[in-house]
PDB file of C-alpha atoms in Angstrom:
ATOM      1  CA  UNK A1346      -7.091 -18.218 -26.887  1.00 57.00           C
ATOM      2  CA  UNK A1347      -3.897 -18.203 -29.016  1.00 58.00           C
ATOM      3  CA  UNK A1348      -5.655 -15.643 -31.195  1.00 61.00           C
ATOM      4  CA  UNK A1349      -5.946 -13.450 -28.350  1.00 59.00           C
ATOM      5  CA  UNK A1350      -3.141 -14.264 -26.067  1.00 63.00           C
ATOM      6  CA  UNK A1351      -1.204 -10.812 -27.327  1.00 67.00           C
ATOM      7  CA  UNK A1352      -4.121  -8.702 -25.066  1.00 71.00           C
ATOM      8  CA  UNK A1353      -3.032 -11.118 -22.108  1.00 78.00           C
ATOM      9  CA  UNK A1354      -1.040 -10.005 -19.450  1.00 78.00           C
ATOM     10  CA  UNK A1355       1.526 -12.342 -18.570  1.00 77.00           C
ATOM     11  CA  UNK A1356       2.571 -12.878 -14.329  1.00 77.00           C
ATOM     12  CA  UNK A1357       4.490 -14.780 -13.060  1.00 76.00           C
ATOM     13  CA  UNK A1358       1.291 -16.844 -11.595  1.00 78.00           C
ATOM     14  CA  UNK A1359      -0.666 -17.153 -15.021  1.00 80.00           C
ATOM     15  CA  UNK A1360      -2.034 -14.698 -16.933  1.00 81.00           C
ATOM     16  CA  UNK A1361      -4.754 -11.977 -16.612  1.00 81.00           C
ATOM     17  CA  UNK A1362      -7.096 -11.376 -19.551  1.00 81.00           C
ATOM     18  CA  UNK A1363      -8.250  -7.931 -18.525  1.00 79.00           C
ATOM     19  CA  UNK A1364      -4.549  -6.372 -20.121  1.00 71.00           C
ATOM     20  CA  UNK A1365      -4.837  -2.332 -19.544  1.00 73.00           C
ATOM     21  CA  UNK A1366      -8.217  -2.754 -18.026  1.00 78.00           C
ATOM     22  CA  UNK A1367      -6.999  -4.319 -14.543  1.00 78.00           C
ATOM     23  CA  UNK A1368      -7.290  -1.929 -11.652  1.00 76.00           C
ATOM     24  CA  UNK A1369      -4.391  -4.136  -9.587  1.00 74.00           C
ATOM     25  CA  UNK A1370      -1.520  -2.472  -9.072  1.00 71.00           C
ATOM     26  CA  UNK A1371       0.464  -5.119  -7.256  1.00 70.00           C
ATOM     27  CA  UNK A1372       0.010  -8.005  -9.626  1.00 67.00           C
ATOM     28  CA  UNK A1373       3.170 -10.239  -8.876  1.00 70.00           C
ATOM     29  CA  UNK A1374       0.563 -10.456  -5.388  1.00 71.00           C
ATOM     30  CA  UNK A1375      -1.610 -13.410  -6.547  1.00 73.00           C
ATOM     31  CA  UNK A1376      -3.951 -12.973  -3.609  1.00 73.00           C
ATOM     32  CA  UNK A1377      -5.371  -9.902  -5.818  1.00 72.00           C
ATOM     33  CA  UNK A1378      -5.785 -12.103  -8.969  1.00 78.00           C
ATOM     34  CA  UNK A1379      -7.339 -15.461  -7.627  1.00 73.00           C
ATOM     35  CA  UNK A1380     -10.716 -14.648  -7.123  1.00 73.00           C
ATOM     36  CA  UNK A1381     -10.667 -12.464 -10.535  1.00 79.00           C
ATOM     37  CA  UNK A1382     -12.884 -13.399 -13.085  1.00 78.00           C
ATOM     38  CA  UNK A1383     -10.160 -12.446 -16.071  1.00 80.00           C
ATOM     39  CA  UNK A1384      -7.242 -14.540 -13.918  1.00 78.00           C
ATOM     40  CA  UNK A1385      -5.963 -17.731 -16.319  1.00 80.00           C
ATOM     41  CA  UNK A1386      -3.666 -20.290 -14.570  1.00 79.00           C
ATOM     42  CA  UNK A1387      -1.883 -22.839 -16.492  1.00 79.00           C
ATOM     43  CA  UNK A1388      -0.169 -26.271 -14.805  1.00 84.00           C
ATOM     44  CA  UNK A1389       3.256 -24.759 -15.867  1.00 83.00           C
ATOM     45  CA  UNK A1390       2.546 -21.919 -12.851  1.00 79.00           C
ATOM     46  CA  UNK A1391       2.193 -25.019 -10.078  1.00 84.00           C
ATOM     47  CA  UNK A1392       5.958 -24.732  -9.061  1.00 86.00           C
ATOM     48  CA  UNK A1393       5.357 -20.852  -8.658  1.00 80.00           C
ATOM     49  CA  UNK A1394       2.235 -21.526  -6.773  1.00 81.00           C
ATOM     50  CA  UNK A1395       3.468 -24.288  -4.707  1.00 87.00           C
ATOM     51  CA  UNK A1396       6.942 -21.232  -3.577  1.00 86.00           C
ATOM     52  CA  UNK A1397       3.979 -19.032  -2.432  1.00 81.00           C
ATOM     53  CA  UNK A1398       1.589 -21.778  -0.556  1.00 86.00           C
ATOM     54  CA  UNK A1399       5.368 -22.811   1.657  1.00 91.00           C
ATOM     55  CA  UNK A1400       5.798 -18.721   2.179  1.00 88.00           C
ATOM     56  CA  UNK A1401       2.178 -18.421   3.325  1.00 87.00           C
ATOM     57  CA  UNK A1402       2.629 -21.369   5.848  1.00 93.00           C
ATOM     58  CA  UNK A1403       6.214 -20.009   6.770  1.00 94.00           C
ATOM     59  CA  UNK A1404       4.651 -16.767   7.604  1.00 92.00           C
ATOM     60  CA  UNK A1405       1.368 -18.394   9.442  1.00 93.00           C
ATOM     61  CA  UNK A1406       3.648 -20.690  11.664  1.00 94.00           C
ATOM     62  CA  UNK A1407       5.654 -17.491  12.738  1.00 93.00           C
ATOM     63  CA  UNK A1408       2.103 -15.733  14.061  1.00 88.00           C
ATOM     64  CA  UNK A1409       1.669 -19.414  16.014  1.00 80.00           C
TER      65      UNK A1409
END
């Protein structure tokens, strides 16, 4: 993976492996990126991850 890691394409959710190949446009989305074959998450991304799950529920609890 280090070998490779200069075709990655970094986010700031983890990384995506497909580099100039990814048809997303809105990457700093993760909702495009999760169910992606290429997507790579590391632990270092849970804070980010855990800023998104609290907006999500923020957003939900307004629709209630």
């Amino acid at each position: 993976m280090a070998k490779h890691s200069s075709n990655f394409r970094r986010l700031s959710h983890g990384y995506c492996t497909k580099w100039t190949s990814c048809k997303v446009r809105n990457a700093a989305d993760p909702s495009y990126c999760i169910n992606c074959d290429s997507y790579l998450a590391k632990p270092k991304y849970l804070p980010n991850w855990l800023v998104i799950k609290k907006r999500c529920e923020q957003q939900l609890a307004v629709f209630e």
